[in-house]
Short mmCIF file of C-alpha atoms in Angstrom, two decimals:
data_model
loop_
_atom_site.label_atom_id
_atom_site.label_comp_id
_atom_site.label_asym_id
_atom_site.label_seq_id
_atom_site.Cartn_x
_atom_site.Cartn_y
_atom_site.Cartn_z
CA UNK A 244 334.47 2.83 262.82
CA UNK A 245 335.57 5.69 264.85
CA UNK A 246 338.48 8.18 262.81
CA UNK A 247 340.57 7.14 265.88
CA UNK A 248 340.58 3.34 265.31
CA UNK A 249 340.85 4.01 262.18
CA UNK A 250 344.06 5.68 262.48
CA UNK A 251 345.47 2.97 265.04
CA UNK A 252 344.67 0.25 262.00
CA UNK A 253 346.64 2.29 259.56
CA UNK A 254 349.05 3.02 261.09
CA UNK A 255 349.55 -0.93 262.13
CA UNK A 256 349.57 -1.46 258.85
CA UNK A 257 352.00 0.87 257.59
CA UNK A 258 354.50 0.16 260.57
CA UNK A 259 354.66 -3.62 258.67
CA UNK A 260 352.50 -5.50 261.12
CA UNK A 261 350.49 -8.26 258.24
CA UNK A 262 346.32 -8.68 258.08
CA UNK A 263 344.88 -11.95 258.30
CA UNK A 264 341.56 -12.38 257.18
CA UNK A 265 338.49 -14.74 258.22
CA UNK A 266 336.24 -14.00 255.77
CA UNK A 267 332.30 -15.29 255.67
CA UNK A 268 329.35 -15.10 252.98
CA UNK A 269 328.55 -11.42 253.71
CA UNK A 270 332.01 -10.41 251.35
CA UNK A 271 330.25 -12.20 248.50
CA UNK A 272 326.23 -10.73 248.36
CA UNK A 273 327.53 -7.53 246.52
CA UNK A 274 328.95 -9.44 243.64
CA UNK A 275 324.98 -11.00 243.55
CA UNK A 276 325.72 -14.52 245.66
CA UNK A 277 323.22 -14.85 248.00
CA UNK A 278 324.42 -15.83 251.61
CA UNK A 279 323.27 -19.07 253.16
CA UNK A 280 321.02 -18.27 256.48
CA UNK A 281 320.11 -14.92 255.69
CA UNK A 282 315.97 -14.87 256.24
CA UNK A 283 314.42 -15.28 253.07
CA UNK A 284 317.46 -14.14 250.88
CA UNK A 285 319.79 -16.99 252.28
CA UNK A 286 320.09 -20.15 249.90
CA UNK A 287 318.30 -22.46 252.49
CA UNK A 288 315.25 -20.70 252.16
CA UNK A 289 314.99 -21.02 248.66
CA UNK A 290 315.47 -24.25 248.39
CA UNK A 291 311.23 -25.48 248.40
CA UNK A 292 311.91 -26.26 244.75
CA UNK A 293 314.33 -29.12 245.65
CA UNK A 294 311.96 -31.39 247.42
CA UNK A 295 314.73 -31.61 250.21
CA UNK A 296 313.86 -33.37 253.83
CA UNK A 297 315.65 -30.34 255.41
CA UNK A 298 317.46 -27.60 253.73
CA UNK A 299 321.25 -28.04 254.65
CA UNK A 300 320.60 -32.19 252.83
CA UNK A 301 320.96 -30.13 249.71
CA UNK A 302 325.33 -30.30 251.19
CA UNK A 303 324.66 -33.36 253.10
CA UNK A 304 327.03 -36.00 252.08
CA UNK A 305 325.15 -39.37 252.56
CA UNK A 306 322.39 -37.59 250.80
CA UNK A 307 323.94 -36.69 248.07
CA UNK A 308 325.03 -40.61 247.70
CA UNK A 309 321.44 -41.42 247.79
CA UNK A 310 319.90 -38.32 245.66
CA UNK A 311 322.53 -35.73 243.90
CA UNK A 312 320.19 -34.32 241.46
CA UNK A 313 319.36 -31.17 244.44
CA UNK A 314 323.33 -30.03 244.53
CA UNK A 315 324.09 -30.19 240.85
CA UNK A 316 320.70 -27.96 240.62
CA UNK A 317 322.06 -25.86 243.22
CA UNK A 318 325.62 -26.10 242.01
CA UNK A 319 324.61 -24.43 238.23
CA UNK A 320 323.65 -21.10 240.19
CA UNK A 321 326.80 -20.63 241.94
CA UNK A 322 329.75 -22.14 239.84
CA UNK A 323 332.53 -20.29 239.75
CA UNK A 324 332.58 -17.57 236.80
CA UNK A 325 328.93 -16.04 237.10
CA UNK A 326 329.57 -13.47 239.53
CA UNK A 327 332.24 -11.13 239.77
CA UNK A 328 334.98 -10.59 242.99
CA UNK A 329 333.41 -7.30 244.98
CA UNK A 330 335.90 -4.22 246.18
CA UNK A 331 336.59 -6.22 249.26
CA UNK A 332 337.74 -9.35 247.22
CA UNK A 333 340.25 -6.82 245.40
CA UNK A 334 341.23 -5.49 248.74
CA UNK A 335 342.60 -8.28 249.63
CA UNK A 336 344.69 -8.51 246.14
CA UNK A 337 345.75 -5.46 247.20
CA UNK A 338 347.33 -6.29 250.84
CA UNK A 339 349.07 -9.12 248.89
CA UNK A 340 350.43 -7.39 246.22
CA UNK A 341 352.29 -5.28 248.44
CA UNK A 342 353.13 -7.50 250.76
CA UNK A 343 351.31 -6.97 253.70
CA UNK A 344 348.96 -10.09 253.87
CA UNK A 345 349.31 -12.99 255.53
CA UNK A 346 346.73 -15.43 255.20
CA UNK A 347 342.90 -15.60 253.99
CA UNK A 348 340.74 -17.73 255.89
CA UNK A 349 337.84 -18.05 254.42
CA UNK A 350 334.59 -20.76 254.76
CA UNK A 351 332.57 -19.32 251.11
CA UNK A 352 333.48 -22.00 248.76
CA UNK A 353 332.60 -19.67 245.40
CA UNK A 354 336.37 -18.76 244.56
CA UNK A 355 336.12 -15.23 244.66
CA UNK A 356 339.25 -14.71 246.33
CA UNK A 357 340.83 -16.61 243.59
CA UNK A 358 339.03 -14.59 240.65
CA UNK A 359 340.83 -11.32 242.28
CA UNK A 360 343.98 -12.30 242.11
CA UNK A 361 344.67 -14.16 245.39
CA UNK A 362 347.20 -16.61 245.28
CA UNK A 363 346.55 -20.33 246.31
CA UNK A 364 349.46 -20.29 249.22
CA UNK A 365 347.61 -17.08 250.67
CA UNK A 366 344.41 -19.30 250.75
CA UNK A 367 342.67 -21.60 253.26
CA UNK A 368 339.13 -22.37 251.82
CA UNK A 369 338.12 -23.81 255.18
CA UNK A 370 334.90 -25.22 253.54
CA UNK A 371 336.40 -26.31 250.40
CA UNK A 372 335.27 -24.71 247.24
CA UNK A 373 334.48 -25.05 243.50
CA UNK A 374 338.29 -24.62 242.60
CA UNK A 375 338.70 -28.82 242.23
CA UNK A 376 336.57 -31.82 242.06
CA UNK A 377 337.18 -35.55 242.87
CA UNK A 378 335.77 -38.76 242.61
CA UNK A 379 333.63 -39.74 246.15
CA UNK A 380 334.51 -43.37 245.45
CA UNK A 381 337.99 -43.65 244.05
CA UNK A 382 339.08 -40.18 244.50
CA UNK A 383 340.28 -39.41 240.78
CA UNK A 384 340.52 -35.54 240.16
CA UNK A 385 338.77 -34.56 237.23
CA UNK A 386 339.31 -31.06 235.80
CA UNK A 387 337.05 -28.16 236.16
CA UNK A 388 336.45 -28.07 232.35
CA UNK A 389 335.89 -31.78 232.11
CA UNK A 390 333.50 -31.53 235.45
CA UNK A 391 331.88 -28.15 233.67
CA UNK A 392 331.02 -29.57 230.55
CA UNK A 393 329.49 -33.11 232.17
CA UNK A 394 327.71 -30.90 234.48
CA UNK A 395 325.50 -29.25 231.63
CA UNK A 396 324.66 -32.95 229.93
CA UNK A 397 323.43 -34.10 233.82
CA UNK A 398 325.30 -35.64 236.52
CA UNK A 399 329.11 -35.96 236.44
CA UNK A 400 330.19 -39.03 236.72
CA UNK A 401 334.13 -40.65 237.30
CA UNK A 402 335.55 -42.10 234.05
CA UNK A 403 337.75 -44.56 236.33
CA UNK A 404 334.66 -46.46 238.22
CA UNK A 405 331.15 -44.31 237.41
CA UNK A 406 331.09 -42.57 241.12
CA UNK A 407 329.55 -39.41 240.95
CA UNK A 408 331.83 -36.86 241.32
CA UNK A 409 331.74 -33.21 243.22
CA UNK A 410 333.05 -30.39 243.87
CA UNK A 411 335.92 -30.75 246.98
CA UNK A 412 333.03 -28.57 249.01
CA UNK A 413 333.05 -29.99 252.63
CA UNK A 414 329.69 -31.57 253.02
CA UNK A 415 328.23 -32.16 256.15
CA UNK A 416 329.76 -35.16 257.30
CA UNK A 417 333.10 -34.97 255.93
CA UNK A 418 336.41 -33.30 257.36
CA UNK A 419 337.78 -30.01 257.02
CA UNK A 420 340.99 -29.84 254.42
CA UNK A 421 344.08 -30.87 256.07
CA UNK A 422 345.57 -27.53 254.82
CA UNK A 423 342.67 -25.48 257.55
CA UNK A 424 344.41 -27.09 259.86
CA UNK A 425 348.43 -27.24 259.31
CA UNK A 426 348.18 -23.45 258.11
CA UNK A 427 345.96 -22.07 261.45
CA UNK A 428 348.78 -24.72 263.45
CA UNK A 429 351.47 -22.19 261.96
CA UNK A 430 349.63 -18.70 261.72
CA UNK A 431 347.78 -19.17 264.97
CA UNK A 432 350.19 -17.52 267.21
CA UNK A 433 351.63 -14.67 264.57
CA UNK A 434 348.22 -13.36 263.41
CA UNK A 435 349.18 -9.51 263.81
CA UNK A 436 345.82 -7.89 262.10
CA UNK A 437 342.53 -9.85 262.26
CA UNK A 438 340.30 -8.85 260.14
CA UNK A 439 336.52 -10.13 260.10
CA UNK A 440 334.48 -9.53 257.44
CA UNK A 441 330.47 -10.64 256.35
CA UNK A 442 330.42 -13.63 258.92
CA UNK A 443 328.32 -14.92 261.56
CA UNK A 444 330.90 -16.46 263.59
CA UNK A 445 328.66 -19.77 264.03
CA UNK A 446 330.31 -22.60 262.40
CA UNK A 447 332.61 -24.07 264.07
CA UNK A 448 335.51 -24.78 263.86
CA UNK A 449 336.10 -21.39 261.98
CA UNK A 450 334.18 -19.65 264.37
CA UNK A 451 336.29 -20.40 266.96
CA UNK A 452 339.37 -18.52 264.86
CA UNK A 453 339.18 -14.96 265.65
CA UNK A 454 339.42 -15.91 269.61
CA UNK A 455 342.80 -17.92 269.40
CA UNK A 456 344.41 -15.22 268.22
CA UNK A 457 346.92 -13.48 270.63
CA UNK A 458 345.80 -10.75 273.17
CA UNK A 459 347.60 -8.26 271.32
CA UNK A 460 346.36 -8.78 267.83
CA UNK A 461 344.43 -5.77 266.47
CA UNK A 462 340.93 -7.23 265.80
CA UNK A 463 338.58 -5.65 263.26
CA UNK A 464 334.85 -7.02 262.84
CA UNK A 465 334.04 -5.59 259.34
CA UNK A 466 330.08 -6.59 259.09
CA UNK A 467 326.61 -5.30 259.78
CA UNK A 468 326.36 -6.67 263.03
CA UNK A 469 328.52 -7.23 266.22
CA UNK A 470 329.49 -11.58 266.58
CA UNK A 471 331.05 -13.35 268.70
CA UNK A 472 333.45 -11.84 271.68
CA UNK A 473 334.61 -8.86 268.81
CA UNK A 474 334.56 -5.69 271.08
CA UNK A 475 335.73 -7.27 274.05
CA UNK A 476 339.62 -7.06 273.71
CA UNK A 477 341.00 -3.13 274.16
CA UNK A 478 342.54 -3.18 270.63
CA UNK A 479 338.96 -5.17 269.07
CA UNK A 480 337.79 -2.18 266.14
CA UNK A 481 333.92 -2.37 265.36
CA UNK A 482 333.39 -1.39 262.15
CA UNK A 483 329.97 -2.09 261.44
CA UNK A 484 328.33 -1.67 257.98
CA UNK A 485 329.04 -3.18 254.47
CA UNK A 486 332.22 -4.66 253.65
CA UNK A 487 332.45 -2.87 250.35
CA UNK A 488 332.37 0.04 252.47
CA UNK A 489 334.99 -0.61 254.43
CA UNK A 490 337.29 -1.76 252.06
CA UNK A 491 336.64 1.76 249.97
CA UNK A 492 337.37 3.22 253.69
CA UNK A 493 340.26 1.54 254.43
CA UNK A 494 341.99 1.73 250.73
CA UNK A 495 341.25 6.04 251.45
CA UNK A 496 343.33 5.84 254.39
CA UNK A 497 346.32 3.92 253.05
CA UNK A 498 346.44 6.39 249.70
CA UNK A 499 345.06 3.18 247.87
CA UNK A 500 341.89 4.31 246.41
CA UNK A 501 342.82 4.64 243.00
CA UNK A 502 344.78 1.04 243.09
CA UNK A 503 341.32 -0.46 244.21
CA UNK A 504 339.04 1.38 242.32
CA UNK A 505 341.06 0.23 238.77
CA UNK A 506 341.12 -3.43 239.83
CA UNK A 507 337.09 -3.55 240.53
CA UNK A 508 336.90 -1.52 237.48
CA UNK A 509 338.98 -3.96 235.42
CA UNK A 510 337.19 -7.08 237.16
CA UNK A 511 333.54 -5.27 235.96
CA UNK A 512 334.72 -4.65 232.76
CA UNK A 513 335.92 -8.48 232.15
CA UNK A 514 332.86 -10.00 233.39
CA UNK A 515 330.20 -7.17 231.29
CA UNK A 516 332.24 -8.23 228.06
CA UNK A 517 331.97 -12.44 229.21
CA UNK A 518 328.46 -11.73 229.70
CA UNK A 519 327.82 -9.59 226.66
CA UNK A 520 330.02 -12.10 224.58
CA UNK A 521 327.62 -15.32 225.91
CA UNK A 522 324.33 -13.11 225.22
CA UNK A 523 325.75 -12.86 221.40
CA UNK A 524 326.29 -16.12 221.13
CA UNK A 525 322.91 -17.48 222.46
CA UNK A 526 321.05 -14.77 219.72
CA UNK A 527 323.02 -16.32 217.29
CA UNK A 528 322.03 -19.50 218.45
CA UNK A 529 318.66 -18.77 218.31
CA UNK A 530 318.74 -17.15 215.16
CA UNK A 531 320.01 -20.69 213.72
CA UNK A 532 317.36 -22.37 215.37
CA UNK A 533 314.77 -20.52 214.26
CA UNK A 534 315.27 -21.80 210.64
CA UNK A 535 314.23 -25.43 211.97
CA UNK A 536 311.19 -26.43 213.97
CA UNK A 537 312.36 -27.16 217.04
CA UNK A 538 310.17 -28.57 219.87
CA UNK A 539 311.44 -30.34 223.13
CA UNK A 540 314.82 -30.22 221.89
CA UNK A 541 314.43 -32.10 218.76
CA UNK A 542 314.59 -31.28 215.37
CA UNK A 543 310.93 -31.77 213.86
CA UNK A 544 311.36 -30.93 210.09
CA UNK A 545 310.76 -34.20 207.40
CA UNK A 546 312.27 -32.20 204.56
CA UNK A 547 315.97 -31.83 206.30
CA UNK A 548 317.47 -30.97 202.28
CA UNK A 549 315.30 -27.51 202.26
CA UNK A 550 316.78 -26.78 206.02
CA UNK A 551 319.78 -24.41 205.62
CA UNK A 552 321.54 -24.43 209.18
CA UNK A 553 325.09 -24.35 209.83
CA UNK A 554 325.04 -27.55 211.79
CA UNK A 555 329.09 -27.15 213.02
CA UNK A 556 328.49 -23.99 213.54
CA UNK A 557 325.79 -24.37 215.85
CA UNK A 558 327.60 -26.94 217.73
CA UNK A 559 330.76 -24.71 218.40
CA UNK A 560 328.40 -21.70 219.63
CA UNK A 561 326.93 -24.03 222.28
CA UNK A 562 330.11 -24.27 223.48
CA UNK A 563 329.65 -21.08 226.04
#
């Protein structure tokens, strides 16, 4: 990003005029989420262990009726709470706590935005996301916690009529959220500051997004490559690179450096002491089982009165 564009974005910014952002995987890899269609980093191409008839099944939903074992595998390595928001996640906070974002468009369904601080008016997960979960039959909501906890015994099922239950991702072959479309019905004409960040612009209908907006929006493509028609409008800004790096850029330029760094700092810190607090709990766990023979997951000893193990205790620590 030339120092000239950059100064025509800052000062846009400063003068009032509210971002909007479209944001796509590429925001998440830093925080350690791989991206979907990325060559042999993306999630499809690790997905050989599944036994799937094509990749994308894995978010297919009449195959997920038939088979759901393949998402709920897939679903443990990217629930919400395993990965912490990156500096661009926080940048975003940042626009919003001082008023000067609009909306956040965004088709990654891990609920980073959320983790930073973002509030759920400011949001339009245009994909869903992990943030609820419903019955596919009757549509009951069940709670993340509830939904969490049946994960980790197998597959979730409703308590109303036994359907399996998901996530409120948008498989292929369901609809887009109402709330994608009544939100881009009112912010469609009044997007002032586009920003694009870590997507490839080819899903539709998000993809189709960034070009609806008004001729004189100031349009910034914040990724490693050039998508799309980004660069063909006079005010379009190319800034191409990581999206850590331009947040860290941009938050320099608006004298909010310090304001970013202590929110990714705080975020880090939070998620090293979840993490270090689970990794004490599973060496006391093991610790407990160690006075028992345990093999395949059941307890093996004939002489349970010479066993001394904290039985409660052991149940409450599994609780992590």
């Amino acid at each position: 990003m030339k120092d000239i564009d950059l100064d025509k974005l800052v000062k846009a910014i400063e003068k009032g005029k509210k971002v909007t952002f479209f944001n796509g995987a590429g925001i998440s890899t830093s925080a350690g989420i791989p991206d979907f269609r990325s060559p042999d980093t993306g999630l499809y191409s690790n997905l050989a262990k599944l036994n799937l008839p094509y990749a994308e099944a894995v978010f297919d939903i009449d195959y997920f009726k038939e088979d759901p074992k393949p998402f709920y595998t897939l679903a443990t390595e990217l629930m919400p709470g395993q990965f912490p928001p990156t500096k661009f996640h926080y940048l975003i906070k940042l626009f919003q706590d001082k008023n000067k974002l609009n909306r956040v468009y965004t088709q990654n369904i891990d609920t980073l935005e959320r983790l930073a601080g973002v509030e759920d008016e400011n949001i339009v997960e245009a994909h869903g996301s992990f943030a609820s979960n419903h019955c596919i039959e009757c549509k009951e909501e069940m709670s993340s916690n509830t939904f969490k906890d049946l994960m980790e015994k197998g597959i979730p099922n409703c308590e109303s009529c036994k359907g399996y239950v998901k996530p409120d991702i948008v498989f292929f072959g369901e609809g887009l959220p109402k709330k994608f479309f009544s939100s881009w019905d009112d912010d469609c004409d009044n997007v002032e500051i586009a920003i694009i960040a870590g997507t490839s612009l080819t899903v539709y209908p998000f993809a189709s997004l960034p070009s609806e907006v008004d001729k004189k929006c100031i349009r910034v493509l914040a990724n490693k490559e050039k998508v799309g028609d980004l660069g063909s409008r006079k005010d379009d800004i190319l800034a191409l690179g990581g999206c850590d790096e331009f947040a860290e850029k941009i938050a320099r330029s608006l004298g909010w450096e310090k304001e970013l760094d202590k929110l990714y700092d705080e975020g880090q810190n939070k998620y090293t002491t979840k993490k270090e607090s689970e990794q004490e709990k599973i060496e006391d766990i093991k610790f407990e089982l160690k006075k028992v023979d345990i093999k395949e997951s059941k307890f093996k000893n004939e002489d349970k009165d010479e066993v001394d193990i904290d039985v409660s205790n052991l149940i409450e620590k599994l609780k992590i």
